[in-house]
PDB file of C-alpha atoms in Angstrom:
ATOM      1  CA  MET V   1      77.218  93.749  41.924  1.00  0.00           C
ATOM      2  CA  ALA V   2      78.380  93.560  45.505  1.00  0.00           C
ATOM      3  CA  ILE V   3      77.601  91.983  48.827  1.00  0.00           C
ATOM      4  CA  LEU V   4      77.905  93.934  51.876  1.00  0.00           C
ATOM      5  CA  MET V   5      77.498  92.094  55.209  1.00  0.00           C
ATOM      6  CA  ASN V   6      76.864  93.220  58.900  1.00  0.00           C
ATOM      7  CA  TYR V   7      78.665  91.380  61.539  1.00  0.00           C
ATOM      8  CA  SER V   8      76.834  90.495  64.826  1.00  0.00           C
ATOM      9  CA  THR V   9      77.752  88.195  67.555  1.00  0.00           C
ATOM     10  CA  HIS V  10      74.243  86.807  67.377  1.00  0.00           C
ATOM     11  CA  SER V  11      70.740  87.551  65.824  1.00  0.00           C
ATOM     12  CA  LEU V  12      70.818  88.858  68.145  1.00  0.00           C
ATOM     13  CA  ARG V  13      51.427  95.947  74.810  1.00  0.00           C
ATOM     14  CA  PRO V  14      49.184  95.980  76.039  1.00  0.00           C
ATOM     15  CA  ILE V  15      48.912  92.127  77.383  1.00  0.00           C
ATOM     16  CA  LYS V  16      48.072  90.185  74.306  1.00  0.00           C
ATOM     17  CA  LEU V  17      46.349  86.745  74.115  1.00  0.00           C
ATOM     18  CA  THR V  18      49.691  85.053  73.376  1.00  0.00           C
ATOM     19  CA  TYR V  19      50.753  85.825  76.895  1.00  0.00           C
ATOM     20  CA  LEU V  20      47.612  84.758  78.731  1.00  0.00           C
ATOM     21  CA  PRO V  21      48.687  81.134  79.602  1.00  0.00           C
ATOM     22  CA  ALA V  22      52.053  82.368  80.957  1.00  0.00           C
ATOM     23  CA  LEU V  23      50.295  85.136  82.937  1.00  0.00           C
ATOM     24  CA  ALA V  24      47.974  82.442  84.454  1.00  0.00           C
ATOM     25  CA  LYS V  25      51.127  80.446  85.716  1.00  0.00           C
ATOM     26  CA  VAL V  26      52.690  83.355  87.404  1.00  0.00           C
ATOM     27  CA  HIS V  27      49.465  85.063  88.797  1.00  0.00           C
ATOM     28  CA  ASP V  28      48.497  82.698  91.709  1.00  0.00           C
ATOM     29  CA  LYS V  29      52.172  82.586  93.042  1.00  0.00           C
ATOM     30  CA  ALA V  30      52.810  86.412  93.041  1.00  0.00           C
ATOM     31  CA  HIS V  31      49.231  87.513  93.731  1.00  0.00           C
ATOM     32  CA  SER V  32      49.338  87.045  97.516  1.00  0.00           C
ATOM     33  CA  SER V  33      52.482  88.988  98.169  1.00  0.00           C
ATOM     34  CA  MET V  34      51.367  92.022  95.809  1.00  0.00           C
ATOM     35  CA  SER V  35      47.726  92.211  96.398  1.00  0.00           C
ATOM     36  CA  MET V  36      48.122  94.621  99.270  1.00  0.00           C
ATOM     37  CA  ILE V  37      50.147  97.164  97.188  1.00  0.00           C
ATOM     38  CA  PRO V  38      48.351 100.558  98.127  1.00  0.00           C
ATOM     39  CA  SER V  39      50.329 102.877  95.885  1.00  0.00           C
ATOM     40  CA  LEU V  40      52.511 103.278  93.035  1.00  0.00           C
ATOM     41  CA  ALA V  41      55.527 103.727  95.417  1.00  0.00           C
ATOM     42  CA  HIS V  42      55.071 100.360  96.812  1.00  0.00           C
ATOM     43  CA  ALA V  43      54.833  98.921  93.427  1.00  0.00           C
ATOM     44  CA  LEU V  44      58.148 100.300  92.444  1.00  0.00           C
ATOM     45  CA  ARG V  45      59.846  98.873  95.507  1.00  0.00           C
ATOM     46  CA  LEU V  46      58.204  95.418  95.642  1.00  0.00           C
ATOM     47  CA  GLN V  47      60.601  92.392  95.838  1.00  0.00           C
ATOM     48  CA  THR V  48      60.563  89.893  93.151  1.00  0.00           C
ATOM     49  CA  GLU V  49      62.307  86.330  92.800  1.00  0.00           C
ATOM     50  CA  ALA V  50      64.559  87.940  90.138  1.00  0.00           C
ATOM     51  CA  PRO V  51      65.410  91.529  90.125  1.00  0.00           C
ATOM     52  CA  VAL V  52      63.281  93.896  88.057  1.00  0.00           C
ATOM     53  CA  SER V  53      64.611  97.199  87.728  1.00  0.00           C
ATOM     54  CA  ARG V  54      62.800 100.219  88.687  1.00  0.00           C
ATOM     55  CA  LEU V  55      62.878 101.701  85.123  1.00  0.00           C
ATOM     56  CA  GLU V  56      61.490  98.441  83.914  1.00  0.00           C
ATOM     57  CA  ARG V  57      58.696  98.677  86.471  1.00  0.00           C
ATOM     58  CA  LEU V  58      58.120 102.313  85.415  1.00  0.00           C
ATOM     59  CA  MET V  59      57.856 100.998  81.853  1.00  0.00           C
ATOM     60  CA  LEU V  60      55.342  98.295  82.879  1.00  0.00           C
ATOM     61  CA  LEU V  61      53.194 100.896  84.697  1.00  0.00           C
ATOM     62  CA  GLU V  62      53.311 103.511  81.707  1.00  0.00           C
ATOM     63  CA  MET V  63      51.843 100.679  79.505  1.00  0.00           C
ATOM     64  CA  LEU V  64      49.442  99.376  82.062  1.00  0.00           C
ATOM     65  CA  LEU V  65      47.917 102.777  83.312  1.00  0.00           C
ATOM     66  CA  GLY V  66      48.478 104.764  80.284  1.00  0.00           C
ATOM     67  CA  LYS V  67      50.293 107.453  82.010  1.00  0.00           C
ATOM     68  CA  PRO V  68      53.797 108.991  81.082  1.00  0.00           C
ATOM     69  CA  ARG V  69      56.714 108.293  83.356  1.00  0.00           C
ATOM     70  CA  GLU V  70      56.744 111.907  84.740  1.00  0.00           C
ATOM     71  CA  TYR V  71      53.333 111.519  86.047  1.00  0.00           C
ATOM     72  CA  LEU V  72      53.787 108.273  87.647  1.00  0.00           C
ATOM     73  CA  LEU V  73      57.017 109.725  89.596  1.00  0.00           C
ATOM     74  CA  ALA V  74      55.077 112.843  90.297  1.00  0.00           C
ATOM     75  CA  HIS V  75      51.988 110.837  91.703  1.00  0.00           C
ATOM     76  CA  ASP V  76      53.602 107.915  93.373  1.00  0.00           C
ATOM     77  CA  ASP V  77      51.061 108.025  96.080  1.00  0.00           C
ATOM     78  CA  ASP V  78      48.274 107.350  93.947  1.00  0.00           C
ATOM     79  CA  LEU V  79      46.367 104.173  94.805  1.00  0.00           C
ATOM     80  CA  LEU V  80      46.133 101.144  92.397  1.00  0.00           C
ATOM     81  CA  SER V  81      42.846  99.306  91.795  1.00  0.00           C
ATOM     82  CA  GLU V  82      42.627  95.554  92.506  1.00  0.00           C
ATOM     83  CA  LYS V  83      42.481  95.042  88.611  1.00  0.00           C
ATOM     84  CA  GLN V  84      45.586  97.122  88.220  1.00  0.00           C
ATOM     85  CA  ILE V  85      47.455  95.285  91.111  1.00  0.00           C
ATOM     86  CA  ASP V  86      46.404  91.957  89.546  1.00  0.00           C
ATOM     87  CA  ALA V  87      47.829  93.112  86.071  1.00  0.00           C
ATOM     88  CA  PHE V  88      50.985  94.644  87.509  1.00  0.00           C
ATOM     89  CA  THR V  89      51.519  91.485  89.477  1.00  0.00           C
ATOM     90  CA  MET V  90      51.375  89.101  86.372  1.00  0.00           C
ATOM     91  CA  LEU V  91      53.566  91.558  84.147  1.00  0.00           C
ATOM     92  CA  LEU V  92      56.233  91.694  87.001  1.00  0.00           C
ATOM     93  CA  GLY V  93      56.208  87.986  87.458  1.00  0.00           C
ATOM     94  CA  LEU V  94      56.675  87.446  83.751  1.00  0.00           C
ATOM     95  CA  ARG V  95      59.561  89.819  83.691  1.00  0.00           C
ATOM     96  CA  SER V  96      61.195  88.360  86.785  1.00  0.00           C
ATOM     97  CA  GLN V  97      61.207  85.041  84.657  1.00  0.00           C
ATOM     98  CA  GLY V  98      63.108  86.766  81.814  1.00  0.00           C
ATOM     99  CA  HIS V  99      60.331  87.465  79.449  1.00  0.00           C
ATOM    100  CA  PRO V 100      61.521  90.309  77.088  1.00  0.00           C
ATOM    101  CA  MET V 101      60.155  93.766  78.057  1.00  0.00           C
ATOM    102  CA  ALA V 102      59.632  94.607  74.245  1.00  0.00           C
ATOM    103  CA  TYR V 103      56.873  91.907  74.416  1.00  0.00           C
ATOM    104  CA  LEU V 104      55.402  92.757  77.776  1.00  0.00           C
ATOM    105  CA  VAL V 105      54.949  96.659  76.838  1.00  0.00           C
ATOM    106  CA  GLY V 106      54.462  95.634  73.167  1.00  0.00           C
ATOM    107  CA  LYS V 107      57.026  98.082  71.463  1.00  0.00           C
ATOM    108  CA  ARG V 108      60.721  98.640  70.769  1.00  0.00           C
ATOM    109  CA  GLU V 109      62.562 101.691  69.601  1.00  0.00           C
ATOM    110  CA  PHE V 110      64.453 101.350  66.342  1.00  0.00           C
ATOM    111  CA  PHE V 111      66.240 103.846  64.330  1.00  0.00           C
ATOM    112  CA  GLY V 112      64.399 106.464  66.383  1.00  0.00           C
ATOM    113  CA  LEU V 113      61.051 105.260  65.780  1.00  0.00           C
ATOM    114  CA  SER V 114      58.940 103.240  68.100  1.00  0.00           C
ATOM    115  CA  PHE V 115      57.650  99.918  66.506  1.00  0.00           C
ATOM    116  CA  ALA V 116      54.798  97.635  67.832  1.00  0.00           C
ATOM    117  CA  VAL V 117      56.198  94.225  68.308  1.00  0.00           C
ATOM    118  CA  ASN V 118      54.754  90.820  69.485  1.00  0.00           C
ATOM    119  CA  GLN V 119      55.783  87.247  69.815  1.00  0.00           C
ATOM    120  CA  GLU V 120      55.282  86.860  66.064  1.00  0.00           C
ATOM    121  CA  VAL V 121      58.420  88.697  65.117  1.00  0.00           C
ATOM    122  CA  LEU V 122      61.939  89.172  66.290  1.00  0.00           C
ATOM    123  CA  ILE V 123      62.738  92.264  68.691  1.00  0.00           C
ATOM    124  CA  PRO V 124      64.527  94.950  66.589  1.00  0.00           C
ATOM    125  CA  ARG V 125      67.966  95.600  67.633  1.00  0.00           C
ATOM    126  CA  PRO V 126      70.362  98.234  67.413  1.00  0.00           C
ATOM    127  CA  GLU V 127      73.027  96.228  65.426  1.00  0.00           C
ATOM    128  CA  THR V 128      70.531  95.824  62.667  1.00  0.00           C
ATOM    129  CA  GLU V 129      70.274  99.584  62.193  1.00  0.00           C
ATOM    130  CA  TRP V 130      73.562  99.144  60.166  1.00  0.00           C
ATOM    131  CA  LEU V 131      71.631  97.944  57.426  1.00  0.00           C
ATOM    132  CA  VAL V 132      69.373 100.857  57.284  1.00  0.00           C
ATOM    133  CA  HIS V 133      72.249 103.252  57.491  1.00  0.00           C
ATOM    134  CA  ALA V 134      73.972 101.693  54.531  1.00  0.00           C
ATOM    135  CA  ALA V 135      70.900 101.795  52.478  1.00  0.00           C
ATOM    136  CA  ILE V 136      70.048 105.382  53.086  1.00  0.00           C
ATOM    137  CA  ARG V 137      73.587 106.196  51.923  1.00  0.00           C
ATOM    138  CA  LEU V 138      73.701 103.768  48.954  1.00  0.00           C
ATOM    139  CA  LEU V 139      70.413 103.802  47.419  1.00  0.00           C
ATOM    140  CA  PRO V 140      70.040 106.034  44.175  1.00  0.00           C
ATOM    141  CA  ARG V 141      67.322 108.588  44.157  1.00  0.00           C
ATOM    142  CA  HIS V 142      64.006 106.712  43.441  1.00  0.00           C
ATOM    143  CA  GLY V 143      65.716 103.320  43.536  1.00  0.00           C
ATOM    144  CA  ALA V 144      63.862 100.305  44.349  1.00  0.00           C
ATOM    145  CA  ALA V 145      64.701  97.954  47.419  1.00  0.00           C
ATOM    146  CA  ILE V 146      63.317  94.953  48.896  1.00  0.00           C
ATOM    147  CA  ASP V 147      63.345  93.768  52.725  1.00  0.00           C
ATOM    148  CA  LEU V 148      63.425  89.927  52.758  1.00  0.00           C
ATOM    149  CA  GLY V 149      62.144  88.509  55.958  1.00  0.00           C
ATOM    150  CA  THR V 150      60.588  91.809  57.300  1.00  0.00           C
ATOM    151  CA  GLY V 151      59.312  90.652  60.601  1.00  0.00           C
ATOM    152  CA  SER V 152      57.902  93.948  62.476  1.00  0.00           C
ATOM    153  CA  GLY V 153      58.892  96.050  59.487  1.00  0.00           C
ATOM    154  CA  ALA V 154      61.532  97.938  61.213  1.00  0.00           C
ATOM    155  CA  ILE V 155      64.019  97.835  58.407  1.00  0.00           C
ATOM    156  CA  ALA V 156      61.802  98.801  55.389  1.00  0.00           C
ATOM    157  CA  ILE V 157      59.930 101.425  57.508  1.00  0.00           C
ATOM    158  CA  ALA V 158      62.971 103.008  58.830  1.00  0.00           C
ATOM    159  CA  LEU V 159      64.352 103.183  55.497  1.00  0.00           C
ATOM    160  CA  ALA V 160      61.131 104.501  54.009  1.00  0.00           C
ATOM    161  CA  HIS V 161      61.119 107.242  56.914  1.00  0.00           C
ATOM    162  CA  HIS V 162      64.352 108.534  55.771  1.00  0.00           C
ATOM    163  CA  ARG V 163      64.201 108.015  52.205  1.00  0.00           C
ATOM    164  CA  PRO V 164      60.621 108.524  50.940  1.00  0.00           C
ATOM    165  CA  ASP V 165      61.717 108.686  47.510  1.00  0.00           C
ATOM    166  CA  VAL V 166      62.709 104.993  47.351  1.00  0.00           C
ATOM    167  CA  ARG V 167      60.237 102.234  46.087  1.00  0.00           C
ATOM    168  CA  LEU V 168      60.039  99.347  48.737  1.00  0.00           C
ATOM    169  CA  MET V 169      58.632  96.046  49.145  1.00  0.00           C
ATOM    170  CA  ALA V 170      58.806  94.025  52.367  1.00  0.00           C
ATOM    171  CA  CYS V 171      58.344  90.293  52.385  1.00  0.00           C
ATOM    172  CA  ASP V 172      57.567  87.528  55.173  1.00  0.00           C
ATOM    173  CA  ILE V 173      56.345  84.135  55.153  1.00  0.00           C
ATOM    174  CA  ASN V 174      54.414  84.732  58.301  1.00  0.00           C
ATOM    175  CA  PRO V 175      51.046  86.310  57.507  1.00  0.00           C
ATOM    176  CA  LYS V 176      50.744  87.615  61.157  1.00  0.00           C
ATOM    177  CA  ALA V 177      54.254  89.320  61.021  1.00  0.00           C
ATOM    178  CA  LEU V 178      53.068  91.031  57.836  1.00  0.00           C
ATOM    179  CA  GLU V 179      49.789  92.245  59.470  1.00  0.00           C
ATOM    180  CA  LEU V 180      51.945  93.717  62.108  1.00  0.00           C
ATOM    181  CA  ALA V 181      54.534  95.468  59.720  1.00  0.00           C
ATOM    182  CA  SER V 182      51.707  96.867  57.911  1.00  0.00           C
ATOM    183  CA  ARG V 183      50.210  98.359  61.021  1.00  0.00           C
ATOM    184  CA  ASN V 184      53.547  99.753  61.956  1.00  0.00           C
ATOM    185  CA  ALA V 185      53.884 101.443  58.457  1.00  0.00           C
ATOM    186  CA  GLN V 186      50.439 103.012  58.796  1.00  0.00           C
ATOM    187  CA  HIS V 187      51.140 104.286  62.243  1.00  0.00           C
ATOM    188  CA  LEU V 188      54.765 105.580  61.617  1.00  0.00           C
ATOM    189  CA  LEU V 189      54.416 106.659  57.851  1.00  0.00           C
ATOM    190  CA  GLY V 190      50.785 107.616  57.568  1.00  0.00           C
ATOM    191  CA  PRO V 191      47.711 106.261  55.695  1.00  0.00           C
ATOM    192  CA  ASP V 192      49.383 106.977  52.422  1.00  0.00           C
ATOM    193  CA  GLN V 193      52.531 104.892  53.205  1.00  0.00           C
ATOM    194  CA  GLN V 194      53.984 103.411  49.937  1.00  0.00           C
ATOM    195  CA  ILE V 195      55.458 100.182  51.140  1.00  0.00           C
ATOM    196  CA  ARG V 196      54.154  96.838  49.448  1.00  0.00           C
ATOM    197  CA  PHE V 197      53.886  94.116  51.828  1.00  0.00           C
ATOM    198  CA  GLN V 198      54.059  90.639  50.230  1.00  0.00           C
ATOM    199  CA  ARG V 199      53.735  87.098  51.815  1.00  0.00           C
ATOM    200  CA  SER V 200      56.656  85.074  50.314  1.00  0.00           C
ATOM    201  CA  ASP V 201      59.099  82.471  51.266  1.00  0.00           C
ATOM    202  CA  TRP V 202      62.061  84.682  50.593  1.00  0.00           C
ATOM    203  CA  TRP V 203      62.222  85.169  46.720  1.00  0.00           C
ATOM    204  CA  GLU V 204      59.285  82.719  45.996  1.00  0.00           C
ATOM    205  CA  ALA V 205      56.529  85.256  45.546  1.00  0.00           C
ATOM    206  CA  VAL V 206      58.488  88.118  44.698  1.00  0.00           C
ATOM    207  CA  PRO V 207      57.550  89.911  41.417  1.00  0.00           C
ATOM    208  CA  LEU V 208      60.176  89.982  38.623  1.00  0.00           C
ATOM    209  CA  GLU V 209      60.906  93.694  38.934  1.00  0.00           C
ATOM    210  CA  SER V 210      64.061  95.695  38.872  1.00  0.00           C
ATOM    211  CA  LEU V 211      65.860  96.309  42.193  1.00  0.00           C
ATOM    212  CA  SER V 212      68.708  98.371  43.181  1.00  0.00           C
ATOM    213  CA  LEU V 213      69.227  96.985  46.785  1.00  0.00           C
ATOM    214  CA  VAL V 214      68.374  93.862  48.804  1.00  0.00           C
ATOM    215  CA  LEU V 215      68.204  93.923  52.478  1.00  0.00           C
ATOM    216  CA  SER V 216      67.843  90.941  54.961  1.00  0.00           C
ATOM    217  CA  ASN V 217      68.241  90.117  58.568  1.00  0.00           C
ATOM    218  CA  PRO V 218      67.592  86.366  58.108  1.00  0.00           C
ATOM    219  CA  PRO V 219      67.542  83.532  60.595  1.00  0.00           C
ATOM    220  CA  TYR V 220      71.428  82.761  60.709  1.00  0.00           C
ATOM    221  CA  LEU V 221      71.894  81.047  64.027  1.00  0.00           C
ATOM    222  CA  SER V 222      72.891  77.241  63.809  1.00  0.00           C
ATOM    223  CA  MET V 223      70.593  75.043  65.565  1.00  0.00           C
ATOM    224  CA  ASP V 224      73.103  74.421  68.386  1.00  0.00           C
ATOM    225  CA  ASP V 225      74.205  77.968  68.948  1.00  0.00           C
ATOM    226  CA  PRO V 226      74.221  78.638  72.748  1.00  0.00           C
ATOM    227  CA  HIS V 227      72.531  82.033  72.188  1.00  0.00           C
ATOM    228  CA  LEU V 228      69.327  80.468  71.325  1.00  0.00           C
ATOM    229  CA  MET V 229      69.096  79.422  75.041  1.00  0.00           C
ATOM    230  CA  GLN V 230      69.944  82.867  76.515  1.00  0.00           C
ATOM    231  CA  GLY V 231      68.316  86.128  77.185  1.00  0.00           C
ATOM    232  CA  ASP V 232      65.382  87.368  75.059  1.00  0.00           C
ATOM    233  CA  LEU V 233      66.059  84.692  72.323  1.00  0.00           C
ATOM    234  CA  ARG V 234      64.561  82.121  74.408  1.00  0.00           C
ATOM    235  CA  PHE V 235      60.929  83.717  73.889  1.00  0.00           C
ATOM    236  CA  GLU V 236      61.562  84.906  70.228  1.00  0.00           C
ATOM    237  CA  PRO V 237      60.283  83.052  67.154  1.00  0.00           C
ATOM    238  CA  ARG V 238      62.602  80.077  66.405  1.00  0.00           C
ATOM    239  CA  LEU V 239      61.801  80.391  62.648  1.00  0.00           C
ATOM    240  CA  ALA V 240      63.068  83.846  62.718  1.00  0.00           C
ATOM    241  CA  LEU V 241      66.482  82.794  64.334  1.00  0.00           C
ATOM    242  CA  SER V 242      67.477  79.552  62.967  1.00  0.00           C
ATOM    243  CA  ASP V 243      67.125  77.169  59.993  1.00  0.00           C
ATOM    244  CA  GLU V 244      67.533  74.468  62.351  1.00  0.00           C
ATOM    245  CA  ALA V 245      70.791  73.335  60.566  1.00  0.00           C
ATOM    246  CA  ASP V 246      74.068  75.149  60.106  1.00  0.00           C
ATOM    247  CA  GLY V 247      72.550  78.691  59.995  1.00  0.00           C
ATOM    248  CA  LEU V 248      73.319  79.284  56.284  1.00  0.00           C
ATOM    249  CA  GLY V 249      70.214  77.982  54.540  1.00  0.00           C
ATOM    250  CA  ALA V 250      68.162  81.095  54.377  1.00  0.00           C
ATOM    251  CA  ILE V 251      71.279  83.234  53.507  1.00  0.00           C
ATOM    252  CA  GLN V 252      72.201  80.682  50.641  1.00  0.00           C
ATOM    253  CA  LYS V 253      68.507  81.145  49.370  1.00  0.00           C
ATOM    254  CA  ILE V 254      68.869  84.885  49.525  1.00  0.00           C
ATOM    255  CA  THR V 255      72.215  85.165  47.639  1.00  0.00           C
ATOM    256  CA  GLU V 256      71.212  82.531  44.993  1.00  0.00           C
ATOM    257  CA  GLY V 257      67.881  84.397  44.390  1.00  0.00           C
ATOM    258  CA  PHE V 258      69.839  87.704  43.992  1.00  0.00           C
ATOM    259  CA  VAL V 259      72.566  86.218  41.664  1.00  0.00           C
ATOM    260  CA  HIS V 260      69.810  84.821  39.485  1.00  0.00           C
ATOM    261  CA  ARG V 261      67.881  88.000  39.150  1.00  0.00           C
ATOM    262  CA  ALA V 262      71.159  89.836  38.456  1.00  0.00           C
ATOM    263  CA  ALA V 263      71.646  87.274  35.544  1.00  0.00           C
ATOM    264  CA  MET V 264      68.296  88.303  34.346  1.00  0.00           C
ATOM    265  CA  GLY V 265      69.205  91.985  34.449  1.00  0.00           C
ATOM    266  CA  LEU V 266      67.043  92.769  37.205  1.00  0.00           C
ATOM    267  CA  ILE V 267      69.590  94.180  39.540  1.00  0.00           C
ATOM    268  CA  GLU V 268      70.246  97.735  38.905  1.00  0.00           C
ATOM    269  CA  ASP V 269      73.134  99.901  40.048  1.00  0.00           C
ATOM    270  CA  PRO V 270      74.423  99.936  42.679  1.00  0.00           C
ATOM    271  CA  GLY V 271      73.442  96.330  42.738  1.00  0.00           C
ATOM    272  CA  LEU V 272      73.835  95.671  46.418  1.00  0.00           C
ATOM    273  CA  LEU V 273      72.924  92.780  48.800  1.00  0.00           C
ATOM    274  CA  LEU V 274      72.946  93.942  52.496  1.00  0.00           C
ATOM    275  CA  ILE V 275      72.631  91.109  54.740  1.00  0.00           C
ATOM    276  CA  GLU V 276      73.094  90.591  58.627  1.00  0.00           C
ATOM    277  CA  HIS V 277      74.949  87.343  59.597  1.00  0.00           C
ATOM    278  CA  GLY V 278      77.073  85.847  62.405  1.00  0.00           C
ATOM    279  CA  TYR V 279      80.542  87.018  62.968  1.00  0.00           C
ATOM    280  CA  GLN V 280      81.891  83.488  62.248  1.00  0.00           C
ATOM    281  CA  GLN V 281      80.170  83.201  59.088  1.00  0.00           C
ATOM    282  CA  ALA V 282      81.816  85.656  56.741  1.00  0.00           C
ATOM    283  CA  GLU V 283      83.871  83.191  54.794  1.00  0.00           C
ATOM    284  CA  ALA V 284      81.110  80.709  54.294  1.00  0.00           C
ATOM    285  CA  ILE V 285      78.720  83.499  53.025  1.00  0.00           C
ATOM    286  CA  ARG V 286      81.328  84.752  50.491  1.00  0.00           C
ATOM    287  CA  SER V 287      81.647  81.513  48.987  1.00  0.00           C
ATOM    288  CA  LEU V 288      77.876  81.477  48.437  1.00  0.00           C
ATOM    289  CA  GLY V 289      78.110  84.133  45.866  1.00  0.00           C
TER     290      GLY V 289
END
C-alpha cells in the first residue's frame, strides 16, 4: 500500500440561471456605454472598468454568437443585434468584476478534453492533471479505481478516455455536480460510457468492492487561507475548497477509509491513493496514514 501526493500551492455557458442576479446588477451600469456598439470590432475594443483581454472578449463572443473565432475575426464588421449587445454587455461586466471565464463560457479544457462547468463545481486546473498522468501509468490492466469528490468528473473522465479498460466509479456529495459529471461523461465518452456515478459523502455510500487505486482532489484549504479571497476561488463552491477548519478534514476521512478497506482486503495491487493537497501539508498528511 502506498500514498502518492500531488503538491500544489492552492486548490487552486451559455448564461446560466445562477448568473442572472449578477447579470442584472451589472447591466444597468454598463448598458448606457455599450448599447451603441455597431459591430464586432467595436465590441473587441470597448473599454471596461477593469481590463478584459481581446482573447477573453473573443471567447465570450464565440459562446454568445455560436461562431468560431476565425469567423469573428474575418467578419468583424458584422453588426450586433440589441439582444446580442445586451448579453455581451452583461458578460463583459461580469468578467471585468473578476468572474471566472470558465463559468461565463461554461467550459474548461482539462487533459485535452473540453468539460462543461458551472458554479456547482470547481474549475479543473492543469496541476490536477498530475493525478491522471499517474493513474494512467500505475493502474493495472482492467483494474478498478474511484474518484472521490469528482465535481465536473474531469479526473475520472480523463482517465476513462485514456484507459477504457479500467473500471471506474466517481462520487460526490452534490447531486448537481454528479448530474453535470454524468453529462460530461456522455458527451466525451459516448452514450455507452461505463463510469458509475454515485452520490456519497466520501466513502459513506461506496460499495464494498475491490479497488486498485483511489484518486481525489479534496477540499484542502484551511478556513483562513488567503487564496480563498483571490482570483477565481472567490466564485467557486466553498464546500469544494475548504473544510472550514485546518484543511485536513476531508483528507483524513479519505485516508482512514482507504486504510480501513485495505485492512478488509479490498485494496488490490498496486494499492495506491493519489491525492492532491497543499504544499505545506505533506508532513501532516503522512502522519494520517
